[in-house]
Coordinates of C-alpha atoms and ligand atoms in Angstrom, one line a residue:
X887 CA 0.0 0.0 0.0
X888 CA 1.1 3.6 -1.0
X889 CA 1.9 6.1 2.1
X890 CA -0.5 8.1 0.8
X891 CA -3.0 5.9 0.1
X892 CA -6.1 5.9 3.0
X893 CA -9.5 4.2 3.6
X894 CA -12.3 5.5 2.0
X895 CA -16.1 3.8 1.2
X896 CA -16.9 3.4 -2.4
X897 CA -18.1 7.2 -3.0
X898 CA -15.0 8.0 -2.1
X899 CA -15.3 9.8 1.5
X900 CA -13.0 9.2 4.1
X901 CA -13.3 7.2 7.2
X902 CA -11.4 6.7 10.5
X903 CA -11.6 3.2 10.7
X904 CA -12.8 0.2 8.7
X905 CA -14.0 -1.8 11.7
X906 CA -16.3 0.6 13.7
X907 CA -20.3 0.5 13.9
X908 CA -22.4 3.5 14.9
X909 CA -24.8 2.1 17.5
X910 CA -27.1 3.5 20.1
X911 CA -25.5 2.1 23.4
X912 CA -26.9 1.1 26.9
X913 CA -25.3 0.3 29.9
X914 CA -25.2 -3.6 29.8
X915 CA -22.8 -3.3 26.5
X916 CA -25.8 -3.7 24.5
X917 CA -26.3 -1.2 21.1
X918 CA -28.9 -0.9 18.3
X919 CA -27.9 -0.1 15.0
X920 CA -29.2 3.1 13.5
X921 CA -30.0 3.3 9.6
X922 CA -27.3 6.6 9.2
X923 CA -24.4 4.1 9.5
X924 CA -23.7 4.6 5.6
X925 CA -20.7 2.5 6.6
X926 CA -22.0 -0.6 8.1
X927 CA -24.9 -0.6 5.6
X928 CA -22.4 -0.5 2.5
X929 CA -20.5 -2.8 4.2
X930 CA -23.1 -5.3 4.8
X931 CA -25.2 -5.0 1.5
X932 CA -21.9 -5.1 -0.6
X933 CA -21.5 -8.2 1.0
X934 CA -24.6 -9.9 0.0
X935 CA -24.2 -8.9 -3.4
X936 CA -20.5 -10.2 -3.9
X937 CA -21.8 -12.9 -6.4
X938 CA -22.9 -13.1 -9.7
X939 CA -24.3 -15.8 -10.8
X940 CA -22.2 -19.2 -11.2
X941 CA -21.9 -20.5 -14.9
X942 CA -24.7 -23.3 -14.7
X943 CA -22.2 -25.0 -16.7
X944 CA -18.3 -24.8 -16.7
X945 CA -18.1 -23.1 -13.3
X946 CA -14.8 -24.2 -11.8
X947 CA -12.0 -22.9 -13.5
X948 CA -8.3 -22.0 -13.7
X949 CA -7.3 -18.9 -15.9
X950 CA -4.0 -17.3 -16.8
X951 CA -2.5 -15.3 -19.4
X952 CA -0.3 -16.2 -22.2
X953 CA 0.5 -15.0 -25.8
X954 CA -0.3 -16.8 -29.0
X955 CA 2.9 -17.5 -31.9
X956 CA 2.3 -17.8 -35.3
X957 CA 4.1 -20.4 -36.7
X958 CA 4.0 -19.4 -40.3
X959 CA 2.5 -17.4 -42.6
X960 CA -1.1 -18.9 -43.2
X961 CA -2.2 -16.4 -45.6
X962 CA -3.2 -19.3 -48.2
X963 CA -5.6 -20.5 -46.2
X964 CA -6.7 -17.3 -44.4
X965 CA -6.6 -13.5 -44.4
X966 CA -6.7 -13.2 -40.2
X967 CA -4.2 -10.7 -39.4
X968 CA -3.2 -12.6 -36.2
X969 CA -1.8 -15.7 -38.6
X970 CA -0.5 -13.6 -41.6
X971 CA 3.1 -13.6 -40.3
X972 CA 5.7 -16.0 -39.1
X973 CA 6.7 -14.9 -34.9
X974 CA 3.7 -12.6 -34.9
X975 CA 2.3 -12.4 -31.8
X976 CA -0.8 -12.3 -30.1
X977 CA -1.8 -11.8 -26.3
X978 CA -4.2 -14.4 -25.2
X979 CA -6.5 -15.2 -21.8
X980 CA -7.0 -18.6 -21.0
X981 CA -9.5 -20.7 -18.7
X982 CA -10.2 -24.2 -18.1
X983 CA -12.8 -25.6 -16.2
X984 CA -14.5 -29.3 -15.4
X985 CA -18.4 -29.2 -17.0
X986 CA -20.4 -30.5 -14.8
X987 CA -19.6 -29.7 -11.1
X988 CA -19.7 -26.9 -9.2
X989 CA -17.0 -24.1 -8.5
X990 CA -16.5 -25.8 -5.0
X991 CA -16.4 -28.9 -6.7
X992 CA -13.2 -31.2 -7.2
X993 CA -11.3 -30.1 -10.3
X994 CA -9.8 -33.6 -10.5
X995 CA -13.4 -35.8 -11.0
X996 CA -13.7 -37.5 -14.2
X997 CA -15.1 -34.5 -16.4
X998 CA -15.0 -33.5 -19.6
X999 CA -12.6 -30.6 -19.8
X1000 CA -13.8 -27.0 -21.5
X1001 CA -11.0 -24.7 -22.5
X1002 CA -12.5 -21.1 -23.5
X1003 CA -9.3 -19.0 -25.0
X1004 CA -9.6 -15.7 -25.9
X1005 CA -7.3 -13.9 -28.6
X1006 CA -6.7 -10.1 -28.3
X1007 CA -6.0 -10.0 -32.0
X1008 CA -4.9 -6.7 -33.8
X1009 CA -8.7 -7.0 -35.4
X1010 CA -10.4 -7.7 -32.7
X1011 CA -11.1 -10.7 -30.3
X1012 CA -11.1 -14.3 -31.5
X1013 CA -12.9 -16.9 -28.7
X1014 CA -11.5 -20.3 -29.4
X1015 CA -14.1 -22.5 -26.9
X1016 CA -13.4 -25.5 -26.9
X1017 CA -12.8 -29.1 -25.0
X1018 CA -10.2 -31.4 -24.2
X1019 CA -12.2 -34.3 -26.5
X1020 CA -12.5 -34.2 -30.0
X1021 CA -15.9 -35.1 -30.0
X1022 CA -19.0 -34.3 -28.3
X1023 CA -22.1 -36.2 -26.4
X1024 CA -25.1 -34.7 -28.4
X1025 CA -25.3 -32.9 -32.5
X1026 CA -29.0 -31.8 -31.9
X1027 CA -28.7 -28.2 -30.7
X1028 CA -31.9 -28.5 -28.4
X1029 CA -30.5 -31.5 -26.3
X1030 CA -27.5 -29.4 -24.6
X1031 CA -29.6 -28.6 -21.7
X1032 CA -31.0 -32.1 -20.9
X1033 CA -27.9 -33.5 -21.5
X1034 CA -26.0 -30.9 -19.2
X1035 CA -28.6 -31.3 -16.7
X1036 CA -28.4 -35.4 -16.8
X1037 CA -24.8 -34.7 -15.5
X1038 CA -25.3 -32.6 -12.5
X1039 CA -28.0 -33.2 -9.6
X1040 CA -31.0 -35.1 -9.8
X1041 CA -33.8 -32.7 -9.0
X1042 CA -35.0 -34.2 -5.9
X1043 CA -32.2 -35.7 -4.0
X1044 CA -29.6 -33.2 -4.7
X1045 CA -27.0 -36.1 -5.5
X1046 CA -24.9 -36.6 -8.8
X1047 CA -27.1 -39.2 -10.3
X1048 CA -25.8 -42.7 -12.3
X1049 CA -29.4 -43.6 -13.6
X1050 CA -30.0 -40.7 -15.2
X1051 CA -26.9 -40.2 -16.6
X1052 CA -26.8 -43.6 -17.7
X1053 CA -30.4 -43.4 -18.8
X1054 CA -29.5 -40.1 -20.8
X1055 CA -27.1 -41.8 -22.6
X1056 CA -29.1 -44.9 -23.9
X1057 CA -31.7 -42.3 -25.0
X1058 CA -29.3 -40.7 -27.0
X1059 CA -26.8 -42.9 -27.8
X1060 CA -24.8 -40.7 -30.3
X1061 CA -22.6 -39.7 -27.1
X1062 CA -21.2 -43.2 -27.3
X1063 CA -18.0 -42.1 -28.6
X1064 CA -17.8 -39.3 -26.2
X1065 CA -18.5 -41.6 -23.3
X1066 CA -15.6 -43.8 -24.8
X1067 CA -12.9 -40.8 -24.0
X1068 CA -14.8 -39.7 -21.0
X1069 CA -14.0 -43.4 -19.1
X1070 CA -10.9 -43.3 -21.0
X1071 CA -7.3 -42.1 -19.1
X1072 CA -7.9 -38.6 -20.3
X1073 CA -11.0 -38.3 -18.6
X1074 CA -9.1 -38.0 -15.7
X1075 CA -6.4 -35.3 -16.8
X1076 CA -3.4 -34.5 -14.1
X1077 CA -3.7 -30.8 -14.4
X1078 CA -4.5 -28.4 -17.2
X1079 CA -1.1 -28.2 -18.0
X1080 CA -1.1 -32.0 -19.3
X1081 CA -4.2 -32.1 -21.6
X1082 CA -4.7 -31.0 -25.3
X1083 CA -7.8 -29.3 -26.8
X1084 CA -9.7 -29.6 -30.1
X1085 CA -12.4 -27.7 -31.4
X1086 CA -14.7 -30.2 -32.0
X1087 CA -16.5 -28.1 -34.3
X1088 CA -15.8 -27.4 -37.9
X1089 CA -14.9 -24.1 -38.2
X1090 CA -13.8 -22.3 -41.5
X1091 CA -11.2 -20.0 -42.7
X1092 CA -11.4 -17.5 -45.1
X1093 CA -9.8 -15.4 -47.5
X1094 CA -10.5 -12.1 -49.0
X1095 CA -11.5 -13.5 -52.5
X1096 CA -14.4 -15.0 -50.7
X1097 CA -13.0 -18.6 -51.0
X1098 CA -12.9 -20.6 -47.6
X1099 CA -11.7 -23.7 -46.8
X1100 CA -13.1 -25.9 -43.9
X1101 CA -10.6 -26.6 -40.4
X1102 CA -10.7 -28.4 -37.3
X1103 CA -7.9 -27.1 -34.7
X1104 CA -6.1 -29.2 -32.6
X1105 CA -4.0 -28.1 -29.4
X1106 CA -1.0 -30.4 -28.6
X1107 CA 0.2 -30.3 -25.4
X1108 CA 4.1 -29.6 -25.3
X1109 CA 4.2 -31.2 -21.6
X1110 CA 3.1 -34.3 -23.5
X1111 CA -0.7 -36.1 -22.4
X1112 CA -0.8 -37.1 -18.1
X1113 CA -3.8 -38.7 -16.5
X1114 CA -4.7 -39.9 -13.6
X1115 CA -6.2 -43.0 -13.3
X1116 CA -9.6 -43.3 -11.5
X1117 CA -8.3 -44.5 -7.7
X1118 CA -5.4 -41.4 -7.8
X1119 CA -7.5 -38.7 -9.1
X1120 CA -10.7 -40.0 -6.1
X1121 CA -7.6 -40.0 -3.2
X1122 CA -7.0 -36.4 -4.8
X1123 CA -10.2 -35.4 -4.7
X1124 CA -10.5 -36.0 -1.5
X1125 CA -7.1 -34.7 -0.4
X1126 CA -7.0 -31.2 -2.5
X1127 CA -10.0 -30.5 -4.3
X1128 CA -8.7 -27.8 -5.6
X1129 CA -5.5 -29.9 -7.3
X1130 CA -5.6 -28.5 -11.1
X1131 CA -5.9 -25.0 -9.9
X1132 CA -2.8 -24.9 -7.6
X1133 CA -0.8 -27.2 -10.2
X1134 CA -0.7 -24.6 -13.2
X1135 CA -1.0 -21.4 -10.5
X1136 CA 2.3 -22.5 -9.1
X1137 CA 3.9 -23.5 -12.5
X1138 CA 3.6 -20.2 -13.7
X1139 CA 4.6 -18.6 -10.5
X1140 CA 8.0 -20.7 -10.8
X1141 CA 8.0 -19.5 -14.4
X1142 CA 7.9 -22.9 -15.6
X1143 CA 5.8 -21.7 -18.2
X1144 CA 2.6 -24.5 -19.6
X1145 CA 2.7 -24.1 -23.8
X1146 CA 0.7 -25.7 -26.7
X1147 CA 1.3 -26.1 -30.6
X1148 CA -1.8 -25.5 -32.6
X1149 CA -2.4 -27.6 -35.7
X1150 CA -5.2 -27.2 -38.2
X1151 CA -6.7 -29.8 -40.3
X1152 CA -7.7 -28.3 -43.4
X1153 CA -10.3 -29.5 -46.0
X1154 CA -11.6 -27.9 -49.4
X1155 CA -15.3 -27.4 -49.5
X1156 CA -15.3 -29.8 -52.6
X1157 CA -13.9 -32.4 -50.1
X1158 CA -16.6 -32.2 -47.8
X1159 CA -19.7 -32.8 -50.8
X1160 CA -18.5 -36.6 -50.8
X1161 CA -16.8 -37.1 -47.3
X1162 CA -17.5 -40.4 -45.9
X1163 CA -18.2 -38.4 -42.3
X1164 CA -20.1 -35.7 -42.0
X1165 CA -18.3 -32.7 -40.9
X1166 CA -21.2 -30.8 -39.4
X1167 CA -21.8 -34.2 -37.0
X1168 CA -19.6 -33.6 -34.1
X1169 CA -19.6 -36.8 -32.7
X1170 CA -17.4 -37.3 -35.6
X1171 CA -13.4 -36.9 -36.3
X1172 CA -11.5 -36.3 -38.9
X1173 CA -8.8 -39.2 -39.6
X1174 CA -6.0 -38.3 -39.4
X1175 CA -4.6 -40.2 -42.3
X1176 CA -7.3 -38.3 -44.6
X1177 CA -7.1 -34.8 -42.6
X1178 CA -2.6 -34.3 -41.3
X1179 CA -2.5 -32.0 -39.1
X1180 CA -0.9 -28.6 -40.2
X1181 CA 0.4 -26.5 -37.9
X1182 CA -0.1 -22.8 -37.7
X1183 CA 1.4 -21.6 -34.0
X1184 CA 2.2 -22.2 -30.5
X1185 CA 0.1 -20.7 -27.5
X1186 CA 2.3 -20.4 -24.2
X1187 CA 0.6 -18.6 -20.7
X1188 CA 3.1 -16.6 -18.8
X1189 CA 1.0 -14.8 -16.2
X1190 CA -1.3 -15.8 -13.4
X1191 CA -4.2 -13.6 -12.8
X1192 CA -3.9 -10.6 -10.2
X1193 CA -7.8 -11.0 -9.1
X1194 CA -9.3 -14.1 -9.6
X1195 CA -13.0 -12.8 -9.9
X1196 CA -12.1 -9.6 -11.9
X1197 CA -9.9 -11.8 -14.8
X1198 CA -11.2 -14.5 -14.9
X1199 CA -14.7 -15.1 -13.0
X1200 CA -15.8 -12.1 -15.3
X1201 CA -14.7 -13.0 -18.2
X1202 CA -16.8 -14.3 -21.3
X1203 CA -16.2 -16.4 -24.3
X1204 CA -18.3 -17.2 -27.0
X1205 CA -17.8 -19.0 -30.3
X1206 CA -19.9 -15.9 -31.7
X1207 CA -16.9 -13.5 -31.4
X1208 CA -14.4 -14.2 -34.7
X1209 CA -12.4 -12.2 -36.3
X1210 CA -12.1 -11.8 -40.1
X1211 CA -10.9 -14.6 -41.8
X1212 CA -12.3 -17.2 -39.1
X1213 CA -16.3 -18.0 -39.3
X1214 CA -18.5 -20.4 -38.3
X1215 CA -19.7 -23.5 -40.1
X1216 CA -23.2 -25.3 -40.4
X1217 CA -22.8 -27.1 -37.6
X1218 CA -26.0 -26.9 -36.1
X1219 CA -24.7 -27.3 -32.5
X1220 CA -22.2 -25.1 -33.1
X1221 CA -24.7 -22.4 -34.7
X1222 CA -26.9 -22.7 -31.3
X1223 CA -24.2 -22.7 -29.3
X1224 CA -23.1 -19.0 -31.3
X1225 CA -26.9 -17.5 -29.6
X1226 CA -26.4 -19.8 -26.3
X1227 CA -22.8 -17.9 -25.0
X1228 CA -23.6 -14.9 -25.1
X1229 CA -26.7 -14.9 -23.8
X1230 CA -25.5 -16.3 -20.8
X1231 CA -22.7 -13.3 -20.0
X1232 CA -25.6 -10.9 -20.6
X1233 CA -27.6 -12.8 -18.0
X1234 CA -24.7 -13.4 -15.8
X1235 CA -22.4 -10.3 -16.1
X1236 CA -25.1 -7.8 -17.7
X1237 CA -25.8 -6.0 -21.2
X1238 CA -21.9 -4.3 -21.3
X1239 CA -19.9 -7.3 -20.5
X1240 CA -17.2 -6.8 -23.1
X1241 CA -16.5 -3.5 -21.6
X1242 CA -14.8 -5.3 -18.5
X1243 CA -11.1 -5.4 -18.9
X1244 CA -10.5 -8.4 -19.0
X1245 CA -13.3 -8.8 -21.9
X1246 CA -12.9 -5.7 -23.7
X1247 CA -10.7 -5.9 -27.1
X1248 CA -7.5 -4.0 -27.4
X1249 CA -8.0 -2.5 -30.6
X1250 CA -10.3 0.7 -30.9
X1251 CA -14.0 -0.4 -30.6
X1252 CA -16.6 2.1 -32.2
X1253 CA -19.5 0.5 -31.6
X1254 CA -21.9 3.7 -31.4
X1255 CA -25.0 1.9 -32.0
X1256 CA -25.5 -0.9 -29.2
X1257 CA -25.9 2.1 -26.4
X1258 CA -26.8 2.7 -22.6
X1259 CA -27.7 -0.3 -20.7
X1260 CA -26.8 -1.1 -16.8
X1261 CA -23.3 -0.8 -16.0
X1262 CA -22.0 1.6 -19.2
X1263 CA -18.3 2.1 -17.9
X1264 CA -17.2 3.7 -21.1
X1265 CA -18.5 7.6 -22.6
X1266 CA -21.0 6.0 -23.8
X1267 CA -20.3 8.0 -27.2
X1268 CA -21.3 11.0 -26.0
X1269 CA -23.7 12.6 -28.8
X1270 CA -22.0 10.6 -31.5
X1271 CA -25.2 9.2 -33.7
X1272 CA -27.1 6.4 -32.0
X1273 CA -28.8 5.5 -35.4
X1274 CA -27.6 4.8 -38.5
X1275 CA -26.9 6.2 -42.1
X1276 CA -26.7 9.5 -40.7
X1277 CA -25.7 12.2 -43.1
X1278 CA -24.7 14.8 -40.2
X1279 CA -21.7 12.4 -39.2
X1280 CA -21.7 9.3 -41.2
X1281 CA -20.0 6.4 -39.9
X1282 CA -16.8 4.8 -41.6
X1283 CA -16.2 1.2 -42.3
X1284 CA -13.4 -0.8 -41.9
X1285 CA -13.3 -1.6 -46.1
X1286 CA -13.3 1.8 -46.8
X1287 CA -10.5 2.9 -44.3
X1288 CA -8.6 -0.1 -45.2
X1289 CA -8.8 -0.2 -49.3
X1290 CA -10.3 -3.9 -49.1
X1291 CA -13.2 -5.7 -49.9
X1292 CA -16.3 -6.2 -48.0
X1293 CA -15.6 -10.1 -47.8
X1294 CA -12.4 -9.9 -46.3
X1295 CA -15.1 -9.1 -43.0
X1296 CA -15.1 -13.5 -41.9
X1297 CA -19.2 -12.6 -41.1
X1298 CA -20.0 -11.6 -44.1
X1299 CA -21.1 -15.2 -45.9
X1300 CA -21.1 -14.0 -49.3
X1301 CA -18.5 -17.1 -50.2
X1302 CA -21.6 -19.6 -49.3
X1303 CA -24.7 -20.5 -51.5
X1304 CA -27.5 -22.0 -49.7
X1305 CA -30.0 -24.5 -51.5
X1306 CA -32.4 -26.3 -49.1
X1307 CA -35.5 -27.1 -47.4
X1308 CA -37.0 -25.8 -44.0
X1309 CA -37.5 -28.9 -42.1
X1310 CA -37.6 -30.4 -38.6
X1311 CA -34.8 -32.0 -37.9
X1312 CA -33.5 -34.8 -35.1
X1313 CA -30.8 -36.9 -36.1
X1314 CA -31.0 -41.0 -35.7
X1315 CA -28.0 -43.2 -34.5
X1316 CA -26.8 -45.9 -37.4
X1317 CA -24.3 -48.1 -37.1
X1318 CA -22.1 -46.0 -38.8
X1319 CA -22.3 -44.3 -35.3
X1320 CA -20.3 -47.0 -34.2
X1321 CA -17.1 -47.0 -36.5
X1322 CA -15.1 -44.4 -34.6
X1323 CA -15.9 -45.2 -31.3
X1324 CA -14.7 -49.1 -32.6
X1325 CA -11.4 -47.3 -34.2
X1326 CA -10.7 -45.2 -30.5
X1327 CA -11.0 -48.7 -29.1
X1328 CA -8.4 -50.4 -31.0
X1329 CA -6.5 -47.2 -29.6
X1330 CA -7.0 -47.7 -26.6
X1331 CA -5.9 -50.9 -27.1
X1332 CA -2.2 -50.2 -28.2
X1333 CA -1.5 -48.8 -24.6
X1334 CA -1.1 -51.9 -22.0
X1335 CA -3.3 -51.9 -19.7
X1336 CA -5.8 -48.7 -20.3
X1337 CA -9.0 -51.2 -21.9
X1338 CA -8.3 -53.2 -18.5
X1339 CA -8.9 -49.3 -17.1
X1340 CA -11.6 -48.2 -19.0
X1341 CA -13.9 -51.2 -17.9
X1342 CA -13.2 -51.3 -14.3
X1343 CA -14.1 -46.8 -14.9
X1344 CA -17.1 -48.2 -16.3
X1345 CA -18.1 -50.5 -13.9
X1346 CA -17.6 -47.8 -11.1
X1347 CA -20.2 -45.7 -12.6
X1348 CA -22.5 -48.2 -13.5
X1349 CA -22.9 -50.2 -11.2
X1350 CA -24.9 -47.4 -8.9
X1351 CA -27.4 -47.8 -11.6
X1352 CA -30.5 -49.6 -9.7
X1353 CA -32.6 -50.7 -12.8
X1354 CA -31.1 -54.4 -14.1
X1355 CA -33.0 -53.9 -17.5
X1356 CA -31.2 -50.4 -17.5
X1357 CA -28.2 -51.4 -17.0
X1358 CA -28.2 -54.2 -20.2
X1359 CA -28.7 -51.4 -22.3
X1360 CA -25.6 -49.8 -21.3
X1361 CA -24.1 -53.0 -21.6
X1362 CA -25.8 -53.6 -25.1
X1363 CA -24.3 -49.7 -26.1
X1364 CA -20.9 -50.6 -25.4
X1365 CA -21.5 -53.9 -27.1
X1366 CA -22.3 -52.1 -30.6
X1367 CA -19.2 -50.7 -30.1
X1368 CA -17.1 -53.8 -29.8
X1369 CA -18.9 -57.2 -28.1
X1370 CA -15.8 -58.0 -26.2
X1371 CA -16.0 -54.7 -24.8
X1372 CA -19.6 -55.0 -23.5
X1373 CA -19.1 -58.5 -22.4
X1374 CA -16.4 -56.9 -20.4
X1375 CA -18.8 -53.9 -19.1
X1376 CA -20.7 -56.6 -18.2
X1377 CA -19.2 -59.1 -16.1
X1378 CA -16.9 -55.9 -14.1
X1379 CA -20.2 -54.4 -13.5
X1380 CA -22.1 -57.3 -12.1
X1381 CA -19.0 -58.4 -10.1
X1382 CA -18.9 -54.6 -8.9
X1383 CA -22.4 -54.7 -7.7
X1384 CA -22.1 -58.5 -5.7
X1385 CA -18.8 -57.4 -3.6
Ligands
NDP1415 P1 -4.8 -42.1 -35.2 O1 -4.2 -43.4 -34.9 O2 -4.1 -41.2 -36.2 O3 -5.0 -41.1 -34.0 C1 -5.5 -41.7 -32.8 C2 -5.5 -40.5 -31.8 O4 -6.2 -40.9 -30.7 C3 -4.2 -40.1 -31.3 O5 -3.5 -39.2 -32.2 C4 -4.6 -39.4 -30.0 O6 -4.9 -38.0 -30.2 C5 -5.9 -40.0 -29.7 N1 -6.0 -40.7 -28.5 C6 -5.2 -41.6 -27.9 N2 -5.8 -42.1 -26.7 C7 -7.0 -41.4 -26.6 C8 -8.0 -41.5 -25.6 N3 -7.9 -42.2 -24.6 N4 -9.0 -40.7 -25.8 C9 -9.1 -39.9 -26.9 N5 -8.2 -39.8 -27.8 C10 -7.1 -40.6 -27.7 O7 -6.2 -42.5 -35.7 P2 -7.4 -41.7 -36.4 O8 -7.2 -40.2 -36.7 O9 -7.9 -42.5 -37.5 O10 -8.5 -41.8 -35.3 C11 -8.9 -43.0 -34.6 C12 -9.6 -42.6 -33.4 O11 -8.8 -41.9 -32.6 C13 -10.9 -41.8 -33.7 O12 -12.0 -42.5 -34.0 C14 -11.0 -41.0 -32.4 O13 -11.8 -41.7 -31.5 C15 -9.6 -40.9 -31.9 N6 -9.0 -39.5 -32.1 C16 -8.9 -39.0 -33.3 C17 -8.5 -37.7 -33.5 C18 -8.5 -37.1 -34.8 O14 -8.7 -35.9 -34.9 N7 -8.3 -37.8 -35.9 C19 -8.2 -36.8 -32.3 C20 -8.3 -37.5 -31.1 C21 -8.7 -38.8 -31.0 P3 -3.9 -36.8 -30.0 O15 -2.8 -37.0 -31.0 O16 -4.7 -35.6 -30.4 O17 -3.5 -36.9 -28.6

């Protein structure tokens, strides 16, 4: 603290002493408050009001800060700025956080892992938001919240639930591939620092000619892939709930700095017409054998957060915010998902949430015609138009001030034609459904040891399952997959269940 720095309440007045009450005193010691203690009052309502609300999804987390390295000059593929030059660099926020549990929970319970980067680009912000599986457990938009919810608390006992995350599952058994890495190793990561992320999504790059060419980004860890397995990360849970968090905090502190290489798989749209996966399903992967990985940069974070709730617990990512020459595909999850984000930091942070610093972008943002709202920390724009096509003091646009086309903008879709059919849509499992999840099996399989592991993780969940007929059908899932795999499921479960 500065020597001439001194106590004041939040309008800015001075007072003696941070610990005093103004009270109405007796004799006995006794003393009744009096509604002109502006101090206690602030003090006390403050208090109350210290929370916003926790992310019903994704709320405990780890952030730090980093930077971002291109690798090479991408500008074949696309015309971001951030990727148009070898060694350019680009200051990036990072947080990772378990899915289900909540931010008291243990961050070392077998989770997927979300990892929501944000990239202070030199054209704005670019939200990377992705997980630490290639895949996904759903690829019909409306079933997120069921699915989410089938993961936490079961509405009347308050407990994490196995039947109805188990009965979830059969319902919708597109997951199955999902649930295959889940109970794998590296559903049980050992720390951030040891975990790679994917996008999941097909995303797309674009260039200023209007071309585009479809990606999937991949982020290696350089610390190479760690996991617990199922009895060290429960003893850890137990033991220091709050493992992952201290194990990257303290890294960073000891300036053993955590970094990734970022690869892109790339495919022309011409590709995709006669793909034999659909790369708007994304329960699906690329091979890699059809799809190498390219890679375009290295991501390293340097700096641990100087207020937890101010950098991190603030900040919001969305898939909505790209920056030209990165847009979003037709993946209708991933189109629902662009709405879903944001909407949930208005609700939880309010209207002007990229105003906060540790949302706001750090090029100039002119933005005169999303106005007032609670919380407007900026000018507001003074009387700067709040309409537009004003003739008085029209705005500029960035084509015009640059000398470039409108489509180098990424969210202008000029470089797509659309031909179809307004229908209602839910998608139905084949046994195509079943190839991938078979493939990450025999993968599993080249590591000693780790099918032995993913059984006996299966069994522990599913045995707390009550219903015998419901627990075949998890058996009888896993069994589409591979039938030695749910003859396995099987006969760990049942021998779980009798000991
Ligand atoms: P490859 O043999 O080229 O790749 C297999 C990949 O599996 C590895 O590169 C590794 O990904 C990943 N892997 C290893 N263990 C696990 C695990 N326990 N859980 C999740 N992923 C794991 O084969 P293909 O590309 O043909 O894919 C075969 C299967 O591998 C897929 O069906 C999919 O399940 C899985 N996979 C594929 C990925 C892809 O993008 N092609 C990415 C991740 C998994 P990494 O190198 O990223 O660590």
């Amino acid at each position: 603290m500065s020597a001439d720095k001194y106590y004041t309440l939040a309008e800015g007045c001075p007072f003696a002493s941070s610990s005093t009450a103004v009270l109405m005193r007796n004799r006995q010691g006794g003393g009744l408050g009096l509604l002109q203690d502006t101090q206690l009052i602030e003090t006390l309502a403050h208090f109350s009001r210290e929370r916003i609300p926790e992310r019903v999804v994704h709320a405990k987390a780890i952030g730090a800060y980093g930077e971002f390295e291109a690798e090479a000059d991408c500008s074949d593929i696309t015309s971001a700025s951030f990727l148009n030059k070898a060694g350019k660099k680009t200051p990036v926020l990072l947080r990772v956080s378990t899915v289900g549990p909540e931010s008291g929970s243990a961050d070392t319970s077998r989770d997927v892992h979300g990892w929501a980067m944000k990239m202070y680009t030199d054209e704005g912000n670019l939200d990377w938001v992705f997980n630490n599986t290639p895949v996904f457990f759903i690829r019909d938009p409306i079933k997120f919240p069921s699915m989410n919810r089938s993961h936490k608390r079961h509405p009347r006992s308050h407990l994490p639930d196995a039947n109805m995350f188990w009965d979830f599952h059969v319902g919708n058994p597109e997951g199955i591939h999902q649930l295959l890495v889940l109970f794998s190793d590296r559903g049980t990561p050992k720390s951030v620092r040891y975990l790679n992320s994917y996008s999941g999504h097909t995303y797309k790059f674009t260039k200023e000619d209007g071309s585009f060419k479809y990606i999937k980004i991949h982020m290696k860890t350089r610390q190479g892939v760690k996991n617990f397995t199922r009895e060290e990360a429960t003893k850890i849970a137990g033991e220091d709930p709050d493992y992952m968090i201290r194990d990257m905090f303290e890294a960073i502190e000891r300036q053993d700095y955590p970094s990734w290489d970022v690869f892109v798989q790339v495919m022309d749209p011409s590709e995709a017409e006669n793909y034999r996966w659909n790369i708007f399903d994304m329960t699906k992967v690329w091979p890699h054998t059809d799809f190498p990985l390219r890679k375009i940069g290295k991501m390293t974070l340097t700096r641990n957060p100087n207020n937890y709730f101010a950098d991190i617990e603030q900040a919001a990512f969305s898939p909505s915010t790209m920056v030209p020459g990165f847009s979003a595909s037709a993946d209708p999850v991933l189109q629902a998902r662009l709405f879903a984000y944001p909407d949930a930091a208005r609700y939880r942070i309010g209207v002007n949430y990229q105003q906060l610093p540790t949302n706001a972008a750090k090029v100039q943002v002119y933005c005169p015609f999303e106005r007032d709202g609670k919380m407007r920390s900026d000018g507001n724009y003074g009387g700067d138009p709040n309409y537009v096509n004003s003739s008085l003091q029209p705005t500029k646009f960035y084509p015009e001030v640059k000398g470039v086309s409108p489509k180098s903008l990424a969210l202008h879709t000029e470089h797509e034609k659309w031909v179809g059919e307004v229908t209602s849509y839910t998608s139905h499992i084949t046994d195509d459904d079943f190839v991938q999840p078979a493939a990450l099996w025999d993968v599993i399989g080249r590591d000693p040891g780790h099918q032995e592991r993913v059984v006996e993780n299966l069994a522990g969940s599913i045995r707390e399952v009550k219903s015998p007929n419901l627990r075949n059908e998890v058996y009888a899932l896993f069994g589409r997959v591979n039938q030695d795999l749910g003859a396995r499921v099987r006969k760990a479960t049942e021998a779980a269940i009798k000991k």
